[in-house]
Tab-separated table of C-alpha atoms and ligand atoms in Angstrom:
chain	number	residue	atom	x	y	z
A	4	UNK	CA	31.350	-1.785	13.498
A	5	UNK	CA	27.733	-2.491	12.346
A	6	UNK	CA	26.799	-6.043	12.148
A	7	UNK	CA	24.366	-8.367	10.423
A	8	UNK	CA	23.476	-11.606	10.197
A	9	UNK	CA	22.354	-13.081	7.132
A	10	UNK	CA	19.123	-15.707	6.571
A	11	UNK	CA	18.415	-16.200	3.337
A	12	UNK	CA	16.572	-18.958	3.614
A	13	UNK	CA	14.897	-21.854	0.888
A	14	UNK	CA	13.523	-20.913	-2.522
A	15	UNK	CA	14.342	-17.396	-4.370
A	16	UNK	CA	15.704	-16.562	-0.235
A	17	UNK	CA	19.503	-17.021	-1.397
A	18	UNK	CA	18.917	-15.324	-5.154
A	19	UNK	CA	17.518	-12.392	-3.506
A	20	UNK	CA	19.994	-12.287	-0.648
A	21	UNK	CA	23.219	-12.510	-2.770
A	22	UNK	CA	21.817	-9.678	-4.676
A	23	UNK	CA	21.769	-7.675	-1.751
A	24	UNK	CA	24.337	-8.201	-0.216
A	25	UNK	CA	26.301	-6.816	-3.494
A	26	UNK	CA	24.385	-3.788	-2.207
A	27	UNK	CA	25.852	-4.191	1.316
A	28	UNK	CA	29.286	-4.618	-0.482
A	29	UNK	CA	28.881	-0.932	-1.959
A	30	UNK	CA	28.064	0.750	1.048
A	31	UNK	CA	31.472	-1.368	2.359
A	32	UNK	CA	33.241	-0.317	-0.281
A	33	UNK	CA	32.549	3.174	0.519
A	34	UNK	CA	33.669	2.647	4.331
A	35	UNK	CA	30.033	1.166	5.882
A	36	UNK	CA	31.926	-1.527	8.016
A	37	UNK	CA	29.022	-3.726	7.462
A	38	UNK	CA	30.332	-7.593	9.279
A	39	UNK	CA	28.373	-10.019	7.862
A	40	UNK	CA	27.393	-13.601	9.533
A	41	UNK	CA	25.340	-15.653	7.549
A	42	UNK	CA	23.246	-18.682	9.475
A	43	UNK	CA	20.607	-21.037	7.819
A	44	UNK	CA	16.356	-20.512	8.557
A	45	UNK	CA	13.597	-22.545	6.941
A	46	UNK	CA	13.480	-25.994	5.231
A	47	UNK	CA	17.449	-25.426	4.407
A	48	UNK	CA	17.601	-25.490	8.744
A	49	UNK	CA	16.070	-28.402	8.983
A	50	UNK	CA	17.889	-30.250	6.744
A	51	UNK	CA	20.999	-28.903	8.396
A	52	UNK	CA	20.834	-28.297	11.412
A	53	UNK	CA	17.138	-30.461	12.162
A	54	UNK	CA	15.369	-27.577	13.309
A	55	UNK	CA	13.921	-24.732	11.384
A	56	UNK	CA	16.250	-22.112	12.943
A	57	UNK	CA	18.657	-23.776	15.718
A	58	UNK	CA	19.831	-22.573	19.148
A	59	UNK	CA	23.278	-21.464	17.510
A	60	UNK	CA	21.606	-19.852	15.286
A	61	UNK	CA	19.365	-17.313	17.758
A	62	UNK	CA	22.331	-16.954	19.427
A	63	UNK	CA	24.198	-14.801	16.650
A	64	UNK	CA	21.306	-13.037	16.094
A	65	UNK	CA	21.799	-12.232	19.709
A	66	UNK	CA	24.696	-10.335	19.489
A	67	UNK	CA	24.006	-8.647	15.834
A	68	UNK	CA	22.603	-5.007	15.786
A	69	UNK	CA	20.087	-6.693	12.767
A	70	UNK	CA	19.315	-9.719	11.453
A	71	UNK	CA	17.984	-9.671	7.211
A	72	UNK	CA	15.747	-12.279	6.069
A	73	UNK	CA	14.880	-13.921	2.903
A	74	UNK	CA	12.397	-16.498	2.519
A	75	UNK	CA	11.052	-19.837	4.140
A	76	UNK	CA	9.072	-21.965	2.665
A	77	UNK	CA	8.798	-25.159	-0.275
A	78	UNK	CA	6.729	-27.862	-1.587
A	79	UNK	CA	9.684	-30.531	-0.456
A	80	UNK	CA	9.051	-29.020	3.254
A	81	UNK	CA	4.920	-29.871	2.603
A	82	UNK	CA	5.022	-33.233	4.822
A	83	UNK	CA	7.321	-31.438	7.800
A	84	UNK	CA	5.203	-31.890	11.514
A	85	UNK	CA	3.578	-28.600	12.496
A	86	UNK	CA	6.814	-27.760	14.928
A	87	UNK	CA	9.419	-28.615	12.414
A	88	UNK	CA	7.951	-26.323	9.423
A	89	UNK	CA	10.179	-24.036	7.975
A	90	UNK	CA	7.558	-20.924	8.569
A	91	UNK	CA	8.049	-21.854	12.414
A	92	UNK	CA	11.840	-20.970	12.037
A	93	UNK	CA	10.480	-17.457	11.621
A	94	UNK	CA	7.911	-17.777	14.177
A	95	UNK	CA	10.175	-18.217	16.513
A	96	UNK	CA	12.551	-15.549	15.155
A	97	UNK	CA	9.850	-13.131	16.157
A	98	UNK	CA	8.960	-14.853	19.434
A	99	UNK	CA	12.486	-14.913	20.621
A	100	UNK	CA	13.416	-11.716	20.302
A	101	UNK	CA	10.348	-9.974	20.515
A	102	UNK	CA	9.961	-8.202	17.554
A	103	UNK	CA	6.286	-7.087	17.672
A	104	UNK	CA	6.459	-3.921	15.679
A	105	UNK	CA	6.206	-5.178	11.807
A	106	UNK	CA	6.516	-2.440	9.915
A	107	UNK	CA	4.625	-2.818	6.246
A	108	UNK	CA	4.952	0.154	3.635
A	109	UNK	CA	3.139	0.105	0.808
A	110	UNK	CA	4.229	2.519	-1.633
A	111	UNK	CA	3.177	2.969	-5.600
A	112	UNK	CA	6.801	3.374	-7.561
A	113	UNK	CA	4.944	6.635	-10.084
A	114	UNK	CA	6.983	3.946	-12.717
A	115	UNK	CA	4.453	0.845	-11.365
A	116	UNK	CA	1.066	2.631	-11.290
A	117	UNK	CA	0.238	0.706	-13.897
A	118	UNK	CA	1.069	-2.969	-12.991
A	119	UNK	CA	-1.514	-2.611	-9.914
A	120	UNK	CA	-4.628	-4.648	-10.609
A	121	UNK	CA	-5.975	-1.232	-9.677
A	122	UNK	CA	-7.258	2.165	-11.721
A	123	UNK	CA	-3.519	4.531	-11.963
A	124	UNK	CA	-5.829	6.931	-10.138
A	125	UNK	CA	-6.593	5.360	-7.662
A	126	UNK	CA	-2.978	3.739	-6.756
A	127	UNK	CA	-0.228	6.908	-8.122
A	128	UNK	CA	1.054	8.079	-5.553
A	129	UNK	CA	0.051	5.938	-3.078
A	130	UNK	CA	2.374	5.447	0.529
A	131	UNK	CA	0.735	4.322	3.634
A	132	UNK	CA	2.253	1.894	6.393
A	133	UNK	CA	0.072	-1.165	7.854
A	134	UNK	CA	1.501	-1.296	11.199
A	135	UNK	CA	1.264	-5.107	11.957
A	136	UNK	CA	1.308	-6.332	15.668
A	137	UNK	CA	3.935	-9.158	15.499
A	138	UNK	CA	3.945	-11.360	18.889
A	139	UNK	CA	0.683	-12.005	19.694
A	140	UNK	CA	-2.938	-12.452	18.628
A	141	UNK	CA	-3.588	-15.751	17.367
A	142	UNK	CA	-0.105	-16.905	15.933
A	143	UNK	CA	0.272	-17.372	19.556
A	144	UNK	CA	-2.279	-17.937	21.967
A	145	UNK	CA	-2.943	-21.085	24.138
A	146	UNK	CA	-4.021	-23.687	23.813
A	147	UNK	CA	-3.697	-24.456	20.062
A	148	UNK	CA	-4.301	-27.452	19.477
A	149	UNK	CA	-6.806	-30.695	17.039
A	150	UNK	CA	-7.880	-32.810	19.537
A	151	UNK	CA	-9.941	-35.761	18.928
A	152	UNK	CA	-13.427	-36.030	20.558
A	153	UNK	CA	-13.676	-39.513	19.634
A	154	UNK	CA	-17.038	-39.804	18.072
A	155	UNK	CA	-15.248	-39.508	14.407
A	156	UNK	CA	-15.248	-36.000	15.246
A	157	UNK	CA	-11.872	-33.700	15.593
A	158	UNK	CA	-11.653	-30.751	17.270
A	159	UNK	CA	-9.027	-27.509	16.096
A	160	UNK	CA	-8.676	-24.737	18.345
A	161	UNK	CA	-6.755	-20.959	18.286
A	162	UNK	CA	-6.795	-18.961	20.449
A	163	UNK	CA	-7.201	-15.113	20.121
A	164	UNK	CA	-5.231	-13.249	22.833
A	165	UNK	CA	-4.636	-9.788	23.853
A	166	UNK	CA	-2.937	-8.169	27.063
A	167	UNK	CA	-3.573	-4.745	27.284
A	168	UNK	CA	0.352	-3.882	27.291
A	169	UNK	CA	0.614	-5.324	24.035
A	170	UNK	CA	-2.130	-3.467	22.123
A	171	UNK	CA	-0.407	-0.136	24.227
A	172	UNK	CA	2.547	-0.443	23.162
A	173	UNK	CA	1.983	-1.054	19.260
A	174	UNK	CA	-0.850	1.537	19.565
A	175	UNK	CA	2.190	4.349	20.779
A	176	UNK	CA	4.739	2.537	17.892
A	177	UNK	CA	1.633	3.657	15.447
A	178	UNK	CA	1.472	7.574	16.724
A	179	UNK	CA	5.268	7.482	17.194
A	180	UNK	CA	5.062	6.824	12.895
A	181	UNK	CA	2.242	8.963	11.866
A	182	UNK	CA	3.925	11.857	13.476
A	183	UNK	CA	6.982	11.567	11.171
A	184	UNK	CA	4.090	11.629	8.420
A	185	UNK	CA	0.825	12.519	7.708
A	186	UNK	CA	-0.363	12.831	11.528
A	187	UNK	CA	-3.000	9.861	11.298
A	188	UNK	CA	-3.709	6.822	12.339
A	189	UNK	CA	-6.033	4.111	11.854
A	190	UNK	CA	-7.113	1.479	13.867
A	191	UNK	CA	-8.584	-1.847	12.815
A	192	UNK	CA	-10.252	-4.771	14.461
A	193	UNK	CA	-13.484	-6.750	14.947
A	194	UNK	CA	-15.150	-4.899	18.012
A	195	UNK	CA	-18.550	-6.504	16.911
A	196	UNK	CA	-17.952	-9.676	17.125
A	197	UNK	CA	-14.423	-10.313	19.276
A	198	UNK	CA	-13.485	-9.199	22.714
A	199	UNK	CA	-10.059	-8.959	22.051
A	200	UNK	CA	-11.432	-5.974	19.250
A	201	UNK	CA	-13.126	-4.447	22.346
A	202	UNK	CA	-10.206	-4.191	24.633
A	203	UNK	CA	-8.101	-3.425	21.306
A	204	UNK	CA	-10.256	-0.198	20.681
A	205	UNK	CA	-10.535	0.364	23.978
A	206	UNK	CA	-6.622	0.375	24.736
A	207	UNK	CA	-6.284	2.308	21.248
A	208	UNK	CA	-7.760	5.365	22.539
A	209	UNK	CA	-6.516	5.432	26.061
A	210	UNK	CA	-2.858	5.767	24.664
A	211	UNK	CA	-4.092	8.693	22.245
A	212	UNK	CA	-5.762	10.688	25.400
A	213	UNK	CA	-2.103	9.699	27.161
A	214	UNK	CA	0.224	12.336	24.527
A	215	UNK	CA	-1.248	11.176	21.291
A	216	UNK	CA	-3.547	14.062	21.005
A	217	UNK	CA	-1.769	15.715	17.893
A	218	UNK	CA	-2.396	12.971	15.895
A	219	UNK	CA	-5.975	12.067	14.181
A	220	UNK	CA	-7.336	8.492	15.370
A	221	UNK	CA	-10.166	7.124	13.576
A	222	UNK	CA	-11.589	3.368	13.399
A	223	UNK	CA	-12.599	0.603	11.225
A	224	UNK	CA	-13.616	-2.721	11.723
A	225	UNK	CA	-11.687	-4.463	9.624
A	226	UNK	CA	-13.680	-6.091	7.328
A	227	UNK	CA	-15.082	-2.514	5.449
A	228	UNK	CA	-11.041	-1.631	6.648
A	229	UNK	CA	-10.168	-4.120	3.914
A	230	UNK	CA	-12.557	-2.969	1.501
A	231	UNK	CA	-11.707	1.076	1.886
A	232	UNK	CA	-8.039	0.122	1.148
A	233	UNK	CA	-9.022	-1.558	-2.311
A	234	UNK	CA	-11.633	1.408	-3.057
A	235	UNK	CA	-9.357	4.415	-1.688
A	236	UNK	CA	-6.340	3.402	-0.571
A	237	UNK	CA	-5.368	6.795	-0.198
A	238	UNK	CA	-7.286	7.695	2.873
A	239	UNK	CA	-4.692	6.352	4.953
A	240	UNK	CA	-1.304	7.275	5.872
A	241	UNK	CA	-0.585	4.338	9.517
A	242	UNK	CA	-3.408	1.809	9.520
A	243	UNK	CA	-2.651	-0.377	12.667
A	244	UNK	CA	-4.114	-3.965	13.352
A	245	UNK	CA	-3.268	-7.275	15.095
A	246	UNK	CA	-1.219	-10.131	13.745
A	247	UNK	CA	-3.853	-11.770	11.594
A	248	UNK	CA	-5.775	-9.272	10.558
A	249	UNK	CA	-2.181	-7.945	9.590
A	250	UNK	CA	-1.424	-10.317	7.814
A	251	UNK	CA	-4.220	-10.505	5.389
A	252	UNK	CA	-4.012	-6.357	4.995
A	253	UNK	CA	-1.020	-5.882	4.457
A	254	UNK	CA	-1.381	-9.283	1.275
A	255	UNK	CA	-4.152	-6.257	-0.295
A	256	UNK	CA	-1.424	-3.313	0.623
A	257	UNK	CA	0.568	-5.118	-1.305
A	258	UNK	CA	-1.143	-6.015	-4.618
A	259	UNK	CA	-2.023	-2.182	-4.448
A	260	UNK	CA	2.006	-1.540	-5.420
A	261	UNK	CA	2.066	-3.788	-8.634
A	262	UNK	CA	3.837	-6.783	-7.110
A	263	UNK	CA	4.709	-8.661	-3.872
A	264	UNK	CA	7.582	-8.266	-5.578
A	265	UNK	CA	8.238	-4.671	-4.214
A	266	UNK	CA	7.522	-4.580	-0.125
A	267	UNK	CA	9.977	-4.535	2.655
A	268	UNK	CA	9.512	-4.601	6.040
A	269	UNK	CA	11.212	-4.338	9.233
A	270	UNK	CA	10.321	-6.251	12.494
A	271	UNK	CA	11.213	-3.900	15.624
A	272	UNK	CA	11.214	-4.546	18.814
A	273	UNK	CA	11.574	-2.325	22.564
A	274	UNK	CA	14.152	-0.094	22.826
A	275	UNK	CA	17.087	-1.463	25.180
A	276	UNK	CA	17.433	0.684	27.910
A	277	UNK	CA	20.852	0.035	28.480
A	278	UNK	CA	22.218	-0.719	24.880
A	279	UNK	CA	20.025	1.976	23.254
A	280	UNK	CA	19.544	-0.633	20.852
A	281	UNK	CA	16.246	-1.955	18.841
A	282	UNK	CA	16.115	-6.208	18.419
A	283	UNK	CA	15.593	-5.911	14.423
A	284	UNK	CA	14.697	-7.861	11.574
A	285	UNK	CA	14.105	-7.072	8.044
A	286	UNK	CA	12.603	-9.018	5.024
A	287	UNK	CA	10.711	-8.989	2.072
A	288	UNK	CA	6.971	-9.509	2.647
A	289	UNK	CA	7.380	-12.092	-0.874
A	290	UNK	CA	7.483	-15.769	0.266
A	291	UNK	CA	10.040	-17.729	-1.166
A	292	UNK	CA	8.019	-18.483	-4.506
A	293	UNK	CA	9.622	-22.038	-5.152
A	294	UNK	CA	8.056	-21.785	-9.241
A	295	UNK	CA	10.494	-19.365	-9.764
A	296	UNK	CA	13.191	-20.369	-7.555
A	297	UNK	CA	17.017	-20.828	-9.247
A	298	UNK	CA	16.550	-19.202	-12.095
A	299	UNK	CA	17.803	-15.801	-11.435
A	300	UNK	CA	15.109	-14.174	-12.087
A	301	UNK	CA	13.228	-12.818	-8.881
A	302	UNK	CA	12.326	-9.511	-8.273
A	303	UNK	CA	15.159	-8.833	-6.126
A	304	UNK	CA	13.762	-5.310	-4.636
A	305	UNK	CA	11.661	-6.652	-1.766
A	306	UNK	CA	14.980	-7.571	-0.335
A	307	UNK	CA	17.272	-5.143	-1.353
A	308	UNK	CA	14.144	-2.480	-0.219
A	309	UNK	CA	14.398	-4.505	3.372
A	310	UNK	CA	18.179	-3.881	3.627
A	311	UNK	CA	17.273	0.096	2.837
A	312	UNK	CA	14.986	0.200	6.067
A	313	UNK	CA	17.783	-1.236	8.011
A	314	UNK	CA	19.990	1.528	6.604
A	315	UNK	CA	17.275	3.738	8.495
A	316	UNK	CA	15.978	2.062	11.631
A	317	UNK	CA	18.368	0.314	12.709
A	318	UNK	CA	21.531	2.426	11.319
A	319	UNK	CA	20.259	5.766	11.487
A	320	UNK	CA	21.715	5.798	7.519
A	321	UNK	CA	18.965	8.034	6.984
A	322	UNK	CA	20.770	9.707	3.353
A	323	UNK	CA	21.730	5.997	2.678
A	324	UNK	CA	18.735	4.692	2.616
A	325	UNK	CA	17.219	7.161	0.866
A	326	UNK	CA	19.719	6.977	-2.281
A	327	UNK	CA	18.803	3.593	-2.281
A	328	UNK	CA	15.231	3.664	-2.148
A	329	UNK	CA	15.608	6.763	-5.211
A	330	UNK	CA	18.330	4.588	-7.081
A	331	UNK	CA	15.467	1.363	-7.179
A	332	UNK	CA	12.974	4.287	-8.281
A	333	UNK	CA	15.896	5.504	-11.133
A	334	UNK	CA	15.851	2.049	-11.975
A	335	UNK	CA	12.436	1.843	-12.528
A	336	UNK	CA	11.885	4.407	-14.295
A	337	UNK	CA	14.070	3.574	-16.911
A	338	UNK	CA	11.831	0.389	-17.110
A	339	UNK	CA	13.525	-2.206	-16.004
A	340	UNK	CA	11.249	-5.002	-15.385
A	341	UNK	CA	11.120	-8.771	-13.553
A	342	UNK	CA	9.214	-10.833	-14.868
A	343	UNK	CA	6.443	-10.425	-11.804
A	344	UNK	CA	6.620	-7.240	-12.929
A	345	UNK	CA	6.863	-7.039	-17.025
A	346	UNK	CA	3.714	-7.195	-18.454
A	347	UNK	CA	4.308	-7.479	-21.616
A	348	UNK	CA	8.245	-5.987	-21.997
A	349	UNK	CA	10.915	-8.197	-21.534
A	350	UNK	CA	12.429	-8.938	-18.226
A	351	UNK	CA	16.035	-8.549	-16.820
A	352	UNK	CA	17.053	-11.182	-14.405
A	353	UNK	CA	17.615	-10.405	-11.073
A	354	UNK	CA	21.155	-9.815	-11.823
A	355	UNK	CA	20.252	-7.233	-14.201
A	356	UNK	CA	17.707	-5.444	-12.068
A	357	UNK	CA	20.382	-5.295	-9.343
A	358	UNK	CA	23.378	-4.394	-11.925
A	359	UNK	CA	20.677	-1.357	-12.841
A	360	UNK	CA	20.156	-0.282	-9.180
A	361	UNK	CA	23.749	-0.252	-8.141
A	362	UNK	CA	24.630	1.607	-11.184
A	363	UNK	CA	22.548	4.555	-10.254
A	364	UNK	CA	23.742	3.982	-6.652
A	365	UNK	CA	27.167	5.206	-8.077
A	366	UNK	CA	25.661	8.044	-9.527
A	367	UNK	CA	23.493	9.114	-6.642
A	368	UNK	CA	26.879	8.723	-3.831
B	413	IPM	C1	3.890	-13.132	6.209
B	413	IPM	C2	4.005	-14.237	6.272
B	413	IPM	C3	3.893	-15.188	7.338
B	413	IPM	C4	3.294	-14.882	8.487
B	413	IPM	C5	3.855	-16.835	7.623
B	413	IPM	C6	5.607	-17.049	6.317
B	413	IPM	C7	4.536	-17.287	9.014
B	413	IPM	O1	2.583	-15.168	5.562
B	413	IPM	O2	5.064	-13.152	7.053
B	413	IPM	O3	3.271	-12.348	6.381
B	413	IPM	O4	1.901	-15.701	8.137
B	413	IPM	O5	3.085	-13.862	9.471
B	414	MN	MN1	1.683	-13.443	5.166
């Protein structure tokens, strides 16, 4: 039986996860047989289990096919130590399961082209992927410290590290993805100021020559790439970059689509040779949005679409994934809008948006 661990987390996480469970139930009523387990992560895990993700939760994660993750963080956790902060739970999950490939699609649904802060013609029909390296770079490099220099000064150090194998595997993942799309990869780094950028470009070039020349490869400095993303985003297909640049570029890409509340993501590990299984965690790109938490008004689309990515990448349920995407697009085309994308129309609640998506699914399947 396909199995999932649900980690709703903090803020709006539990609300959008509850909406997604209704979608999972829908597929179960049609015989999909998803077995669900639930766990804590982030601030709520610190409160109840004393750590942002417990060893028991990690052990359950080992046993399931995929993890669905909501969001973590909130102002009540701001005073926690660096190791205990809610985000540490997410970073631990990424590192523990070696989820090095973070796929962040930015798709502009036709009904939402006017919700973007960019002109309709710039974003209409946009369909790009930011492929972000997720387990290396400055997020995890050591030393990572703040030292007291003893003269009234402190020194903060973060370390950007990349080994050849880390760049090679994310580059190959980019070529593989592009092969299923428009066969174009743009690699972004800062080789003009960073040694890691010099090596990044070299290794991406080598991976390209080694069996991937059917894909067009271009390179861009990451700052210029950020500018091109807002100038003419449709020039891209797959953008591959390191952990920190990917964090920033994917927020920019999100805004092109109208709202951060729309974007799903998949974080994948290598294929396990014995089981043939690929470790995977699916999460919306948006955060915990504490300002609207508990009001029942959060946009559930990014979380539901993250489950859609799980259908596609973990369970090979490609038709169901397509139907779910179609149901989301159809609900939007009917004019339904949660508050984040309302722009003047009367917004619907999380539940009403979920009802509409389920209604469309009902018709499609
Ligand atoms: C993201 C988030 C995380 C990140 C935070 C919550 C640690 O911003 O997934 O983009 O920086 O990776
Ligand atoms: Mn981010």
